[in-house]
């Protein structure tokens, strides 16, 4: 069972790592891939380069053998569509179980994703709740849930794709936007990032002038 946790990771922070580590501990993943996006379709381009975001991810997961960084989106030049990424993973994985991890916010926004209805044909969806306001799902997402929701991880392990499972997790109320704002204001970010990542940010002079951008 292969988990895929996509994001901008600009920069990776302890909230991301909490999700990845808690899921690795709670569910029988063979591996969990952190997948930084290249050119996001839904939002402004990342502040840090792909190379820096990958370097920070590698530092963050050092010492966690079940976590990997998957560079396929950042090495392509076109926009990053998750449906294409999952198709490419599916080609490699054969009939293995693929599990796309999404926060509730991303899950409720699924109909805005490119060819979104194909996502569930290519992978399972594991939905984790992020602190903050709960957006209610639209009727398309409600219908998807009705059709695909399961209550047990065994179904995710036994099938290659097609199930939606909710996973309660204790999450940190933390975002990359908050981290960037603190860095730009030269405020302390210890406790928000692994030390190796904050050291890298300082050495590379990243996120120094990000005020006003989000
Ligand atoms: P930004 O503030 O730049 O929007 P972000 O902190 O939301 O960034 P992303 O890289 O966009 O981070 O997020 C990647 C994935 O991680 C998304 O699915 C997002 O919902 C999830 N995520 C981010 N922060 C947390 C958190 N504190 N707890 C749980 N999930 C999180």
Short mmCIF file of N, CA and C in Angstrom, two decimals, residues 18 54-55 66 111 166 172:
data_model
loop_
_atom_site.label_atom_id
_atom_site.label_comp_id
_atom_site.label_asym_id
_atom_site.label_seq_id
_atom_site.Cartn_x
_atom_site.Cartn_y
_atom_site.Cartn_z
N UNK A 18 3.64 15.82 10.92
CA UNK A 18 2.73 15.16 11.86
C UNK A 18 1.79 14.24 11.08
N UNK A 54 12.71 20.55 -2.46
CA UNK A 54 13.12 19.14 -2.35
C UNK A 54 14.20 18.97 -1.28
N UNK A 55 15.16 19.88 -1.28
CA UNK A 55 16.24 19.79 -0.29
C UNK A 55 15.65 19.86 1.12
N UNK A 66 10.22 5.11 6.37
CA UNK A 66 9.01 4.81 5.58
C UNK A 66 8.60 6.00 4.72
N UNK A 111 -13.99 18.84 -7.08
CA UNK A 111 -14.55 19.10 -8.41
C UNK A 111 -13.82 20.19 -9.19
N UNK A 166 -12.05 7.97 5.93
CA UNK A 166 -11.72 9.12 6.78
C UNK A 166 -10.79 8.67 7.89
N UNK A 172 -1.67 19.66 13.80
CA UNK A 172 -1.19 20.95 14.30
C UNK A 172 -1.80 22.07 13.47
#
